[in-house]
JSON list of C-alpha atoms in Angstrom, two decimals:
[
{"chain": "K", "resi": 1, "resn": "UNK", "atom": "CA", "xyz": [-21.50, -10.00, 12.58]},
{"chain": "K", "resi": 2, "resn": "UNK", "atom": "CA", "xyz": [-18.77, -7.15, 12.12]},
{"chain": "K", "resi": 3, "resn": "UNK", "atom": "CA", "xyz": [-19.75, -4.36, 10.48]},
{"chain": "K", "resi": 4, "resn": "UNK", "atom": "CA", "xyz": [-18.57, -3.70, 6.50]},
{"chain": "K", "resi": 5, "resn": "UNK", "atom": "CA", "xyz": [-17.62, 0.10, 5.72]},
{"chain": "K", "resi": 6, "resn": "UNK", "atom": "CA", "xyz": [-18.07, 0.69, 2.11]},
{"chain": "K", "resi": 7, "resn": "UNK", "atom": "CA", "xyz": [-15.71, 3.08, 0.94]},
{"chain": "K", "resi": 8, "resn": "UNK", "atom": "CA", "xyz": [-15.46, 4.77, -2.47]},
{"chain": "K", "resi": 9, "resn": "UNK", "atom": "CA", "xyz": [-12.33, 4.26, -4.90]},
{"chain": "K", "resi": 10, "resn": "UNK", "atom": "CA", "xyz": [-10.44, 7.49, -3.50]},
{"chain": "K", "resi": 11, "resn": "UNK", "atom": "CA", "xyz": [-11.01, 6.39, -0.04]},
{"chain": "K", "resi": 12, "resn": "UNK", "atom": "CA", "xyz": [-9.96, 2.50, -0.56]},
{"chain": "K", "resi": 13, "resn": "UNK", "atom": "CA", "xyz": [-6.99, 3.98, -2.51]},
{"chain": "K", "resi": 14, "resn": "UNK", "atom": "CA", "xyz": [-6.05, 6.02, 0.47]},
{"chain": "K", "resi": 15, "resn": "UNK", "atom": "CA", "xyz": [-6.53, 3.64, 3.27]},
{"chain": "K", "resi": 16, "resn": "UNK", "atom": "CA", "xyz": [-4.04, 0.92, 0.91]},
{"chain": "K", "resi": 17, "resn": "UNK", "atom": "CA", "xyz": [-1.47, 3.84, 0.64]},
{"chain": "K", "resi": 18, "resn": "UNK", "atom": "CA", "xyz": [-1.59, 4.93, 4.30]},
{"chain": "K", "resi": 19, "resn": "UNK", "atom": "CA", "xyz": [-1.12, 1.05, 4.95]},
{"chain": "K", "resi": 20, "resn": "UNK", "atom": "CA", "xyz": [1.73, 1.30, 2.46]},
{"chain": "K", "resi": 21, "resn": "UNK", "atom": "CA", "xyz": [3.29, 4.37, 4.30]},
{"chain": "K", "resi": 22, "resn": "UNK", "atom": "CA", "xyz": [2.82, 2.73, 7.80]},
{"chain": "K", "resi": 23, "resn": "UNK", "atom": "CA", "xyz": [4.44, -0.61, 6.68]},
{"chain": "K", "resi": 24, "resn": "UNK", "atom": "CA", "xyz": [7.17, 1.40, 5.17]},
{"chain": "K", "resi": 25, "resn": "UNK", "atom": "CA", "xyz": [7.65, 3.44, 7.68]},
{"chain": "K", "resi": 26, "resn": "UNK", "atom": "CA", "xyz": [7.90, 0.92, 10.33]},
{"chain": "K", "resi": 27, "resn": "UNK", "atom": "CA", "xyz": [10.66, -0.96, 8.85]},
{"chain": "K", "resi": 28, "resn": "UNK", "atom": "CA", "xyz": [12.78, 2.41, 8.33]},
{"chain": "K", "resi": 29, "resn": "UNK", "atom": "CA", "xyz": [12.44, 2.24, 4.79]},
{"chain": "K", "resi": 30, "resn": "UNK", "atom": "CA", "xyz": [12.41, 5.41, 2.67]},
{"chain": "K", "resi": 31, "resn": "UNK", "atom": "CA", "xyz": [9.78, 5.84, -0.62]},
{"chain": "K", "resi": 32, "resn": "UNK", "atom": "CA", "xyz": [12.83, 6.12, -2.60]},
{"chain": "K", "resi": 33, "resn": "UNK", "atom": "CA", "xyz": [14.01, 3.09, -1.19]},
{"chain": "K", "resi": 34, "resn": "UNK", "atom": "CA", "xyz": [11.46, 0.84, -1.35]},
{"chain": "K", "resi": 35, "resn": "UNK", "atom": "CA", "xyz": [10.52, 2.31, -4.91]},
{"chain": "K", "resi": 36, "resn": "UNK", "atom": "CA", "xyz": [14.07, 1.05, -6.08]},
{"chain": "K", "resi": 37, "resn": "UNK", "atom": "CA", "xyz": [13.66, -2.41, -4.49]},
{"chain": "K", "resi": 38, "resn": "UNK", "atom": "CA", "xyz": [9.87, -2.25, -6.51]},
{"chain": "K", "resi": 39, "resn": "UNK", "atom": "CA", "xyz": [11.85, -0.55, -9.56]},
{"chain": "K", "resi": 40, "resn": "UNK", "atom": "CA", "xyz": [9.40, 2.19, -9.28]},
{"chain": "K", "resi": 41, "resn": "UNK", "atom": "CA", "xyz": [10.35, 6.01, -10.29]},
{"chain": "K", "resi": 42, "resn": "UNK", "atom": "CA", "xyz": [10.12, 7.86, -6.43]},
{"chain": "K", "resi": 43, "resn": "UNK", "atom": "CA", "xyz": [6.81, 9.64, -7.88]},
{"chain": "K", "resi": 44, "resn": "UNK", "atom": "CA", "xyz": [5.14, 6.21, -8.44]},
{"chain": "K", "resi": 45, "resn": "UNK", "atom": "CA", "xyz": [5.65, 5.43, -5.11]},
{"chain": "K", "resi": 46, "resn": "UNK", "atom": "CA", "xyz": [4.99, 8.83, -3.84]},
{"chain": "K", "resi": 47, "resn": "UNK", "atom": "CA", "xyz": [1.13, 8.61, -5.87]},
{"chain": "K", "resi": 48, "resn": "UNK", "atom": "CA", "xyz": [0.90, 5.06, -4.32]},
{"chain": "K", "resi": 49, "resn": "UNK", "atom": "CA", "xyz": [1.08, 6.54, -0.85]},
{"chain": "K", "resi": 50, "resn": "UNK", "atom": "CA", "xyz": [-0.94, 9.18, -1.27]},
{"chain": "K", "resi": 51, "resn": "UNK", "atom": "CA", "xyz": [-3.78, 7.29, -3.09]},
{"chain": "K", "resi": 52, "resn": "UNK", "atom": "CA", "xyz": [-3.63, 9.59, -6.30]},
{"chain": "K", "resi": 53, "resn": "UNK", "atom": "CA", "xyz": [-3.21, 5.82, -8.19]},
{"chain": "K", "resi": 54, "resn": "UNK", "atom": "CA", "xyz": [-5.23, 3.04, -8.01]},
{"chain": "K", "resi": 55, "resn": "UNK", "atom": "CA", "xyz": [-2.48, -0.22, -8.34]},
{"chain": "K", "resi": 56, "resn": "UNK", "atom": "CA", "xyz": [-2.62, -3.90, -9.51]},
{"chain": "K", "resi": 57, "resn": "UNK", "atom": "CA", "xyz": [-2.51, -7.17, -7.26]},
{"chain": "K", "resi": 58, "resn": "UNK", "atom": "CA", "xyz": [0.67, -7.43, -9.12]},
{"chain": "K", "resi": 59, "resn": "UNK", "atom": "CA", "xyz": [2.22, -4.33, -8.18]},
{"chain": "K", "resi": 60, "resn": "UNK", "atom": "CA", "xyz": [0.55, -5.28, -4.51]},
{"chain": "K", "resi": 61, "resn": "UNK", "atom": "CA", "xyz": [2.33, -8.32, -4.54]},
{"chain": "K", "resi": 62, "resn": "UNK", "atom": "CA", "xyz": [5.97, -6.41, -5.44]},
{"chain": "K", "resi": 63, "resn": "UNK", "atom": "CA", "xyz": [5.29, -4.04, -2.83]},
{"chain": "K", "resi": 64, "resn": "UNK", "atom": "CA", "xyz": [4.60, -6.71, -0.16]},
{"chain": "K", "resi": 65, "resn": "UNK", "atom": "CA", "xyz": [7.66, -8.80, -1.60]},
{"chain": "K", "resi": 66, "resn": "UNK", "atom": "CA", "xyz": [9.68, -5.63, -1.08]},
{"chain": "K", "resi": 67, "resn": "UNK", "atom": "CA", "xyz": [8.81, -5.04, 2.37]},
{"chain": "K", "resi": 68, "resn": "UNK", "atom": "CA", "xyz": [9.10, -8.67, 3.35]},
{"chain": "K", "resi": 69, "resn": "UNK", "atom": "CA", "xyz": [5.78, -9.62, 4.21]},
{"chain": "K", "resi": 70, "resn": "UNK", "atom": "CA", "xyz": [3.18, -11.11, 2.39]},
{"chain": "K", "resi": 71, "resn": "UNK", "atom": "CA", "xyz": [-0.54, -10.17, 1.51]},
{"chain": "K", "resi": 72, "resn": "UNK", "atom": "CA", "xyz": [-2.39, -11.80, 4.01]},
{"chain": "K", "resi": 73, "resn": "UNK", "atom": "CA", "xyz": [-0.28, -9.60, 6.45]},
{"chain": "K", "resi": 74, "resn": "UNK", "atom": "CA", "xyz": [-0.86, -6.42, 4.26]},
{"chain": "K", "resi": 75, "resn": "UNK", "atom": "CA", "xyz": [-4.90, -7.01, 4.81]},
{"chain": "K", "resi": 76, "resn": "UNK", "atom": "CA", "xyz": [-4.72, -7.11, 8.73]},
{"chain": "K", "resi": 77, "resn": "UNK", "atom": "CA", "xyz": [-6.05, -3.66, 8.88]},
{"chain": "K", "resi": 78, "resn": "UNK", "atom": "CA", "xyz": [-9.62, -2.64, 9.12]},
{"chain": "K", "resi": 79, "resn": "UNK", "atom": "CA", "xyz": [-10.78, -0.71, 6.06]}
]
């Protein structure tokens, strides 16, 4: 049985923005970038990424559409 780390809002907010950030990052993509392609302002993004916002499924799913991948791929990270 794996083991289940319960994290509080701030944390789970910052472990989806550093996956954000490392997804981002990896396909050379800048936040201003990718926050036009999600027709986000750059600060939107920027609070994503930092986990100062909690976001949607929807705005999830426009991320992930974004950065070409989809959300079962986003979720193959430990929390």
């Amino acid at each position: 049985m794996r083991y289940f780390q319960k994290l509080n809002k701030q944390d789970f907010q910052n472990k989806i923005g550093n996956r954000i950030r490392q997804l981002r990052e990896s396909k050379s993509i800048t936040q201003v970038e990718l926050a036009h392609l999600c027709n986000f302002e750059k600060s939107n993004m920027n609070r994503i990424e930092v986990g100062n916002t909690s976001i949607n499924t929807f705005t999830l799913y426009k991320i992930c559409s974004a950065l070409e991948i989809s959300l079962q791929e986003f979720f193959t990270f430990e929390l």
